[in-house]
mmCIF file of C-alpha atoms and ligand atoms in Angstrom:
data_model
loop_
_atom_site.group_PDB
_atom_site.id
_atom_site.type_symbol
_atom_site.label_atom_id
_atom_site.label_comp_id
_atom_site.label_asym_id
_atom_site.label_seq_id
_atom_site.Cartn_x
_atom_site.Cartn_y
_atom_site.Cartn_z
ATOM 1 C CA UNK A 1 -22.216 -59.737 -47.589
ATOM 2 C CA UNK A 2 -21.787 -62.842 -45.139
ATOM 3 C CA UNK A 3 -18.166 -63.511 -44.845
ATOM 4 C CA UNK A 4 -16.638 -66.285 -44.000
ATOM 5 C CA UNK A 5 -17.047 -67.494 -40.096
ATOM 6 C CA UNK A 6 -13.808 -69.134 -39.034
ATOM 7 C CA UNK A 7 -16.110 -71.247 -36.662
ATOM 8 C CA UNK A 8 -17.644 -72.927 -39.701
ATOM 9 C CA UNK A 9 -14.147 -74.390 -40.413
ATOM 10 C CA UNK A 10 -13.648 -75.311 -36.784
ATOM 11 C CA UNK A 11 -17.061 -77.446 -36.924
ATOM 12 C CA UNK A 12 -16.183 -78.992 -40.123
ATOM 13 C CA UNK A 13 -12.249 -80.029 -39.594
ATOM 14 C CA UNK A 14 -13.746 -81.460 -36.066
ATOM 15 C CA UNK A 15 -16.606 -83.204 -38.024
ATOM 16 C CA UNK A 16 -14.892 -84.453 -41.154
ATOM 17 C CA UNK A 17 -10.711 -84.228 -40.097
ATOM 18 C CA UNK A 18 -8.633 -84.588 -43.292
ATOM 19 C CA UNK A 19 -11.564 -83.479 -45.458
ATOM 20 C CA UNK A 20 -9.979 -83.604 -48.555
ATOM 21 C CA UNK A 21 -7.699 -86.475 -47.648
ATOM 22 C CA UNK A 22 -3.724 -86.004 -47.231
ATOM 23 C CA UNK A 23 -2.203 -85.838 -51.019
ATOM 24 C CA UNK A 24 -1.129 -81.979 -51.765
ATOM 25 C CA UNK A 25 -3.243 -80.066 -53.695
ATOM 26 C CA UNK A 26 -3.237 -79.015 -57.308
ATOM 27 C CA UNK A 27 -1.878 -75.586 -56.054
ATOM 28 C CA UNK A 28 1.209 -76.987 -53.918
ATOM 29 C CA UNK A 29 1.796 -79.697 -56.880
ATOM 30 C CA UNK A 30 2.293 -76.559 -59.259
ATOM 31 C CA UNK A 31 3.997 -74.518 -56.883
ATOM 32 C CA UNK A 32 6.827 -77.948 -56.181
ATOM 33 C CA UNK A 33 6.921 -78.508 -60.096
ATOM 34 C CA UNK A 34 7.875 -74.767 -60.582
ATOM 35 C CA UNK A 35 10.177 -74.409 -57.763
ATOM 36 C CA UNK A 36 12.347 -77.746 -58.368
ATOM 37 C CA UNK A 37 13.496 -76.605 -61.421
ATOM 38 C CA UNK A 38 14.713 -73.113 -59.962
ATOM 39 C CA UNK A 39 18.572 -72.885 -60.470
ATOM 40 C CA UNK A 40 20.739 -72.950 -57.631
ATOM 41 C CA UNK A 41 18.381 -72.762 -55.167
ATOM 42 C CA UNK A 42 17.895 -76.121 -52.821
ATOM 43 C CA UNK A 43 14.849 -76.207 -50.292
ATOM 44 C CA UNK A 44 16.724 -75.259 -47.654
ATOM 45 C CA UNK A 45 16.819 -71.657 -48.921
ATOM 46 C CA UNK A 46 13.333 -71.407 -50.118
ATOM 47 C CA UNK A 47 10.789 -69.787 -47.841
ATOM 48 C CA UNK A 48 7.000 -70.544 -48.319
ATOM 49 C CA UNK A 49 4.213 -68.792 -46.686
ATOM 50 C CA UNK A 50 0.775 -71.084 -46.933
ATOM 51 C CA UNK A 51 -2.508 -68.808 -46.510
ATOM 52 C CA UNK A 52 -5.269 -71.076 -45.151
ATOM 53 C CA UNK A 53 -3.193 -73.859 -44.520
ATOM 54 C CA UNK A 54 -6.471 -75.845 -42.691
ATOM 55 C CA UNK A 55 -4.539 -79.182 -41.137
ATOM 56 C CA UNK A 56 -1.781 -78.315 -42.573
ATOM 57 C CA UNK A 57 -1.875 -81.336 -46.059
ATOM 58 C CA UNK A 58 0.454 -78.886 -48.053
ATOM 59 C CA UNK A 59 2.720 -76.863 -45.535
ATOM 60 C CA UNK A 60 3.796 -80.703 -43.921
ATOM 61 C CA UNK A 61 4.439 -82.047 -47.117
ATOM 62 C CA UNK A 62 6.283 -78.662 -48.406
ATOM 63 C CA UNK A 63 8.753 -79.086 -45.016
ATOM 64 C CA UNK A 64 9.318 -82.502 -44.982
ATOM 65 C CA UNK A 65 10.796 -81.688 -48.631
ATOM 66 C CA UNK A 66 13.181 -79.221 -46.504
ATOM 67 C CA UNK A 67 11.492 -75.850 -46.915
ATOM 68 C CA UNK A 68 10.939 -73.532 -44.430
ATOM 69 C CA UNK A 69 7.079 -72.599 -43.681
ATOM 70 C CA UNK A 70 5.167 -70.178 -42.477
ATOM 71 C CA UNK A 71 1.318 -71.236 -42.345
ATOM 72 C CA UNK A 72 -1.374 -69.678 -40.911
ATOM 73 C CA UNK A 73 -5.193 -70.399 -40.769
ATOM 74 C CA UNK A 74 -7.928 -68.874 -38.370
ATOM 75 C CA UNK A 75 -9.247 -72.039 -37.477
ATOM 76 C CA UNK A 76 -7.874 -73.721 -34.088
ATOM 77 C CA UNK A 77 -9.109 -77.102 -35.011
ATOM 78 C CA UNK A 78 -7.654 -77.399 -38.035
ATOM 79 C CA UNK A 79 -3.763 -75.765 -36.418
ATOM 80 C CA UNK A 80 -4.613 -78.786 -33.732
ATOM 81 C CA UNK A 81 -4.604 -81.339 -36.444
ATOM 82 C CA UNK A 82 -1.961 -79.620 -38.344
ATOM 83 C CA UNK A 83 0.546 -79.802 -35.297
ATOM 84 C CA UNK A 84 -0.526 -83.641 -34.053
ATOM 85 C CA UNK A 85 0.403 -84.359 -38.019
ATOM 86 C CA UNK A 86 3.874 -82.532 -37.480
ATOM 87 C CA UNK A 87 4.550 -84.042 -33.582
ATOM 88 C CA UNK A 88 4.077 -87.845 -35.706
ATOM 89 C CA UNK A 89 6.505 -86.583 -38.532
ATOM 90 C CA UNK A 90 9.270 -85.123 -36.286
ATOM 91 C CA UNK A 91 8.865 -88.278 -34.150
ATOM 92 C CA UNK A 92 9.868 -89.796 -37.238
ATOM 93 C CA UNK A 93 12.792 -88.421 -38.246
ATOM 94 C CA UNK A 94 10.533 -87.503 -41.950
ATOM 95 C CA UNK A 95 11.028 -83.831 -41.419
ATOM 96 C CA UNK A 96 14.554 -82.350 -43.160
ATOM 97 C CA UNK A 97 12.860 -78.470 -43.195
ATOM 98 C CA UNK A 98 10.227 -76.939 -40.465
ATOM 99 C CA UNK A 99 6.919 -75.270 -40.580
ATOM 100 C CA UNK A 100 5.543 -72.971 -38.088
ATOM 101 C CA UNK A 101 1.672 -73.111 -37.963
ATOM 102 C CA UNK A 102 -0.269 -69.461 -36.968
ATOM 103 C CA UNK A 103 -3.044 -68.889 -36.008
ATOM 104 C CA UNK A 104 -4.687 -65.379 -37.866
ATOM 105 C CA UNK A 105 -5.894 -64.546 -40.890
ATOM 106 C CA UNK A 106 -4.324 -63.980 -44.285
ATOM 107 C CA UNK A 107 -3.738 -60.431 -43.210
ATOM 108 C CA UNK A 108 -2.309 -60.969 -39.877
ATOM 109 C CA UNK A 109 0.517 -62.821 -41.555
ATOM 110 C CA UNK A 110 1.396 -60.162 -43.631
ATOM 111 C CA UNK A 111 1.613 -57.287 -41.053
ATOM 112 C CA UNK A 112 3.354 -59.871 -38.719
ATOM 113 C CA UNK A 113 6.012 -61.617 -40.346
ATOM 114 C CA UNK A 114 9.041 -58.938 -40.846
ATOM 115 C CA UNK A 115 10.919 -60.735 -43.644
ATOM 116 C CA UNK A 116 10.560 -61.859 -47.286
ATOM 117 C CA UNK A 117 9.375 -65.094 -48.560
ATOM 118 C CA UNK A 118 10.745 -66.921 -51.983
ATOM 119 C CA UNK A 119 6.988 -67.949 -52.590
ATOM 120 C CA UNK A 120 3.207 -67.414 -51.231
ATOM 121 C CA UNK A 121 0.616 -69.866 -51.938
ATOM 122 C CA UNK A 122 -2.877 -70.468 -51.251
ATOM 123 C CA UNK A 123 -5.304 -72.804 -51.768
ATOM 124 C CA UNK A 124 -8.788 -72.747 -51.515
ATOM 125 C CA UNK A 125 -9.375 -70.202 -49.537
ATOM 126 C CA UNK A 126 -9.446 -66.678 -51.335
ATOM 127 C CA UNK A 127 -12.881 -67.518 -52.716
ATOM 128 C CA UNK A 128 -14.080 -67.656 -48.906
ATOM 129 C CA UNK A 129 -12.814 -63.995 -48.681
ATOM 130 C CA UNK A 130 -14.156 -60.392 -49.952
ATOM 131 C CA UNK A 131 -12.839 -58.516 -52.605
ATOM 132 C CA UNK A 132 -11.498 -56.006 -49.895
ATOM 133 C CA UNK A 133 -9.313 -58.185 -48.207
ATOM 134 C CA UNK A 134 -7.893 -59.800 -51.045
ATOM 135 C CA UNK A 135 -6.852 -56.608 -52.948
ATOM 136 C CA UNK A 136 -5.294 -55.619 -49.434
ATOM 137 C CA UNK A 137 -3.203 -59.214 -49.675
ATOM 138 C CA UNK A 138 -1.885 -58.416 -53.792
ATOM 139 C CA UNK A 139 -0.094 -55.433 -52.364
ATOM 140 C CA UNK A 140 0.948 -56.971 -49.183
ATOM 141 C CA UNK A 141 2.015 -60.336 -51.090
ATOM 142 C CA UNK A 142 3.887 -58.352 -53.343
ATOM 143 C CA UNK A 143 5.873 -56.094 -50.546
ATOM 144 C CA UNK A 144 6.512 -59.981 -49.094
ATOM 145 C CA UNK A 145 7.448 -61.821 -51.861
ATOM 146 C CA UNK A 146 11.385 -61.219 -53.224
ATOM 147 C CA UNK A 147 11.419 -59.787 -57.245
ATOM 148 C CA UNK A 148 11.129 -62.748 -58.727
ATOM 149 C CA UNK A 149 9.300 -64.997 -56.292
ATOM 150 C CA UNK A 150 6.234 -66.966 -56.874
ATOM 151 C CA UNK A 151 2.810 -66.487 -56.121
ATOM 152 C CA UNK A 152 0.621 -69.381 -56.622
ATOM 153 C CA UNK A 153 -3.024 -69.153 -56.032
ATOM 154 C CA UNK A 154 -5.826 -71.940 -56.210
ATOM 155 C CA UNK A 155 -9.723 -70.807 -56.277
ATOM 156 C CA UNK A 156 -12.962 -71.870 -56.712
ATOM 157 C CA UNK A 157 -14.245 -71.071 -61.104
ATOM 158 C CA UNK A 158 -17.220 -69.762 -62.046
ATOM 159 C CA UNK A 159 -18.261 -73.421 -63.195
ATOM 160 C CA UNK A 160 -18.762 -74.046 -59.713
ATOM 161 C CA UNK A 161 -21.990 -71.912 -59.561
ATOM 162 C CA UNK A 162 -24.789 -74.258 -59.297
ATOM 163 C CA UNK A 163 -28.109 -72.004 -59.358
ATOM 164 C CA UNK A 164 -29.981 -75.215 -57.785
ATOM 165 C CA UNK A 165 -28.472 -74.195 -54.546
ATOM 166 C CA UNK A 166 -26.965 -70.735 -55.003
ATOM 167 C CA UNK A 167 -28.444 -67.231 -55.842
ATOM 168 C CA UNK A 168 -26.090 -64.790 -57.529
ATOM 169 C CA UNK A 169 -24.986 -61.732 -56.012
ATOM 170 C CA UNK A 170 -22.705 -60.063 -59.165
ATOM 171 C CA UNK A 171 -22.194 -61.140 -62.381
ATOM 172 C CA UNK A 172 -19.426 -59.385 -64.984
ATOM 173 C CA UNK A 173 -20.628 -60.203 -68.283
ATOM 174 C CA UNK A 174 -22.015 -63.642 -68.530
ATOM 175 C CA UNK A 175 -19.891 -64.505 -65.502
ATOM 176 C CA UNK A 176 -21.332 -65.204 -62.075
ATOM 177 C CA UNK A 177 -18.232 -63.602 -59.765
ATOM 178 C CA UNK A 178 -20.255 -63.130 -56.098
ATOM 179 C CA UNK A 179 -22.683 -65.989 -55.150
ATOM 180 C CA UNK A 180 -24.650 -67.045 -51.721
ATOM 181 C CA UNK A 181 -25.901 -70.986 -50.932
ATOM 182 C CA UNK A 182 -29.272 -70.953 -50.678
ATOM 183 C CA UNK A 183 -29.693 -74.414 -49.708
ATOM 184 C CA UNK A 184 -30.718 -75.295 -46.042
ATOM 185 C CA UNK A 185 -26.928 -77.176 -45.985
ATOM 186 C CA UNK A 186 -24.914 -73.578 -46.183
ATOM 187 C CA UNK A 187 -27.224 -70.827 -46.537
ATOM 188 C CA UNK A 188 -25.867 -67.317 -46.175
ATOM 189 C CA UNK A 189 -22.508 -68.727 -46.933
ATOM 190 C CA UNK A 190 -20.817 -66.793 -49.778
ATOM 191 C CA UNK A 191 -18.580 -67.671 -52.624
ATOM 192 C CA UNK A 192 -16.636 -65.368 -54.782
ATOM 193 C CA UNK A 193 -15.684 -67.256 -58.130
ATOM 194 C CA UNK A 194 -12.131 -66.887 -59.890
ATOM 195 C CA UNK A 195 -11.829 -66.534 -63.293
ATOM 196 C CA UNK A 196 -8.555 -65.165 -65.300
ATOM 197 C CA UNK A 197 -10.017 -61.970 -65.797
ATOM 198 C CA UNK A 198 -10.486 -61.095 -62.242
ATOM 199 C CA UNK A 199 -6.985 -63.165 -61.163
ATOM 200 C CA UNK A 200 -5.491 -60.364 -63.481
ATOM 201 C CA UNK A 201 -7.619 -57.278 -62.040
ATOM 202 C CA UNK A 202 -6.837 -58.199 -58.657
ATOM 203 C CA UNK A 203 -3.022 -59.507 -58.903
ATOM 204 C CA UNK A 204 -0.929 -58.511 -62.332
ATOM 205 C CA UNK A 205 -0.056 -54.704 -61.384
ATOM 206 C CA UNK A 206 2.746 -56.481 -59.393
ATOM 207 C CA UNK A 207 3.361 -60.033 -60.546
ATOM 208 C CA UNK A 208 3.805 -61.458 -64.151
ATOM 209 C CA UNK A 209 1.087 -64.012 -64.689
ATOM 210 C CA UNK A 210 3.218 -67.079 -66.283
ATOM 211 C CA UNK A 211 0.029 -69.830 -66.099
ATOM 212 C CA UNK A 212 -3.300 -70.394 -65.677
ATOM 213 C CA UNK A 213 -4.640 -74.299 -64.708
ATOM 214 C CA UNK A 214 -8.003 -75.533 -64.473
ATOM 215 C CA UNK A 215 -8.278 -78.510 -62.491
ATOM 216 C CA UNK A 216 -11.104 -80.333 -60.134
ATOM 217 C CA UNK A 217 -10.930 -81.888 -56.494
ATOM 218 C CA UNK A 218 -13.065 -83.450 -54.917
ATOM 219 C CA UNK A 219 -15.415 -81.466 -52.508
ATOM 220 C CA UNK A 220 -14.668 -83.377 -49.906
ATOM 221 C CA UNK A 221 -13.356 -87.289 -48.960
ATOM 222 C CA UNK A 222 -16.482 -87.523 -47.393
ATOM 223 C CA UNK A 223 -18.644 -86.856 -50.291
ATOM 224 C CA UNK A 224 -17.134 -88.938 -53.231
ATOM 225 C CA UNK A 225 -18.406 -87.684 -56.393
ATOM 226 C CA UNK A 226 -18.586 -84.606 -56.332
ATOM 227 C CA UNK A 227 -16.094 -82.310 -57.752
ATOM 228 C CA UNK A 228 -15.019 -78.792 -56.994
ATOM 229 C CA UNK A 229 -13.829 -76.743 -60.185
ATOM 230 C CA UNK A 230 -10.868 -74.615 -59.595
ATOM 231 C CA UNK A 231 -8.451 -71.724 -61.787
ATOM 232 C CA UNK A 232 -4.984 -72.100 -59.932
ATOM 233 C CA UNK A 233 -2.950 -69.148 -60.942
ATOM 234 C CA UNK A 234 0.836 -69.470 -60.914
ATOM 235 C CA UNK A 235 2.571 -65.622 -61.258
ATOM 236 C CA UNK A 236 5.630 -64.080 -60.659
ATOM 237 C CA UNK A 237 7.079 -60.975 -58.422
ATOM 238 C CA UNK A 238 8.040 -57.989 -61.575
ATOM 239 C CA UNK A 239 11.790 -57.524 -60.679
ATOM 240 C CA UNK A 240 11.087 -54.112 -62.287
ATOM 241 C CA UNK A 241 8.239 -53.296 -59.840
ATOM 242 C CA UNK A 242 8.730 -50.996 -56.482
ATOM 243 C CA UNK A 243 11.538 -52.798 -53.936
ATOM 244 C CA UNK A 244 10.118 -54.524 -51.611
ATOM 245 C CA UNK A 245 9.291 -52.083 -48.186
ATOM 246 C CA UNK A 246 10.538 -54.555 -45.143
ATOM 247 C CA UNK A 247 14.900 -55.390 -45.466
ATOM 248 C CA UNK A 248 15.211 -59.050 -45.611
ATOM 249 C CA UNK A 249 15.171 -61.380 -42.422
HETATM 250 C C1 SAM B 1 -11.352 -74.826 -47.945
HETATM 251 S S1 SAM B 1 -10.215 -74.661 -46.610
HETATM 252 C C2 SAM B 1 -8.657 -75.044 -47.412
HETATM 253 C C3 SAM B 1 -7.568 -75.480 -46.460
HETATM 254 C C4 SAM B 1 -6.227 -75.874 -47.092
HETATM 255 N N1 SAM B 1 -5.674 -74.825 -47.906
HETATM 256 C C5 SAM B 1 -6.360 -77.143 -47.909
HETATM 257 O O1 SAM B 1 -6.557 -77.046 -49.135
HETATM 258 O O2 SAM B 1 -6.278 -78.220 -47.324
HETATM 259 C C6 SAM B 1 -10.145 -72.916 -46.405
HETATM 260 C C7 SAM B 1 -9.331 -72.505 -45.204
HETATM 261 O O3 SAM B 1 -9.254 -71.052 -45.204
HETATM 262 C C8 SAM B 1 -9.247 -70.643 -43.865
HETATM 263 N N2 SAM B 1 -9.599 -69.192 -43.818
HETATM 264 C C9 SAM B 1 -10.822 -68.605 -43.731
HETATM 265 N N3 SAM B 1 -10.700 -67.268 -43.695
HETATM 266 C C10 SAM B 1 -9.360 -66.980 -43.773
HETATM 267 C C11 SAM B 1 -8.588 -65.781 -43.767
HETATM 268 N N4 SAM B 1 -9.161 -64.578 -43.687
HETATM 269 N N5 SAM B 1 -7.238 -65.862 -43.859
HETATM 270 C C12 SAM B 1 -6.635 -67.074 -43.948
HETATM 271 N N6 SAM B 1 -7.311 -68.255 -43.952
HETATM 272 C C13 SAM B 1 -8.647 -68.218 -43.875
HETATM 273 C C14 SAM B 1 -10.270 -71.571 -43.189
HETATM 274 O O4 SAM B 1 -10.121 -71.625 -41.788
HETATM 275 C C15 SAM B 1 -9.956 -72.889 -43.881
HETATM 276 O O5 SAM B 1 -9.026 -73.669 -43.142
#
């Protein structure tokens, strides 16, 4: 399979900047609304981790707030937007927590960072990814994240495959999970569709699943109109699961 080129990101954040505008997405949104209500725990002491942050729309908004962020995305172009949009909100005075942006992959993070976080998220990203290096993240994530912590996960759904300009490459049941664009636009370019099913293959040995939410975006500011179907899973670290390898830091 084609994976993902980190270059293709580069050209598009340089072509189309904010492409899907600066609100948070459905995934941070969930991810606030669960955290806020956490007892005794302000956003000063929660530590996020954004994987495939892109220019940075949810990891900003997440430290203004007063979190502490670690967010990392392979793509250079969108880190550069990501860090002019933080240089204009420390400038500001609109920044009570702090993000630092990375540049790796989802991986990378993981093996680099030598403490725990209170919550991962993602957002459109793990459907770029294959299944290898996303069942290699659930164990990592879960070895990160404190008992208890949240993971919160935003994909591309199966209703997303369109078989006008994509061929599929696996299907489980009546399901299309692995698809490539055929179209001149993106061809070779794979997607690999998240439904509950495989959320819960791939991520509930370790975490509770407490909610599933189906939502839509737009594909991107630039193309109003159309929509991008997504399953966001929110899910929780078992307390009664292994301890967590790396000592808190
Ligand atoms: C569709 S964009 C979403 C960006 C951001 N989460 C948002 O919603 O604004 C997907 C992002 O995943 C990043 N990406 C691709 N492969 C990755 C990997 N292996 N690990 C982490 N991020 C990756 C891309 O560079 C891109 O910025």
């Amino acid at each position: 399979m084609v994976a993902e080129k980190p270059d293709l990101w580069d050209r598009r954040y340089a072509d189309e900047g904010h492409i899907w505008g600066n609100d948070s997405s459905p995934t941070a949104d969930l991810l606030r609304d669960t955290i806020r209500n956490q007892p005794g725990k302000g956003p000063q002491l929660f530590m996020l981790c954004d994987i495939g942050c892109g220019y940075g729309r949810d990891a900003l908004k997440f430290a203004a707030a007063g979190h502490t962020v670690l967010a990392i995305d392979p793509s250079k172009k969108g880190l550069e937007l990501a860090s002019a949009t933080q240089r204009q909100l420390n400038s500001e005075g609109l920044m009570k927590g702090s993000v630092t942006f990375m540049h790796g992959t989802m991986a990378h993070v993981l093996d680099a960072h030598v403490g725990h976080f209170d919550a991962i998220y993602s957002h459109r990203t793990i459907h770029l990814l294959d299944p290898k290096p996303v069942d290699d993240f659930a164990v990592k994530a879960a070895e990160r994240i404190v008992p208890g912590g949240f993971l919160c996960i935003g994909a591309r759904s199966p209703k997303d495959f369109n078989p006008e300009q994509m061929k599929a490459l696996t299907v489980h049941g009546k399901t299309v999970r692995d698809a490539v664009y055929t179209d001149k636009k993106r061809e070779g370019h794979v997607l690999h569709f998240w439904d509950k099913a495989r959320f819960r293959e791939v991520f509930a040995r370790d975490f509770n699943i407490k909610q599933f939410v189906t939502t839509t975006e737009l594909e991107a500011v630039t193309n109003p109109g159309v929509m991008t179907s997504l399953l966001i899973m929110l899910a929780q670290r078992k307390t009664n699961g292994s301890t967590p390898k790396v000592s808190a830091g």
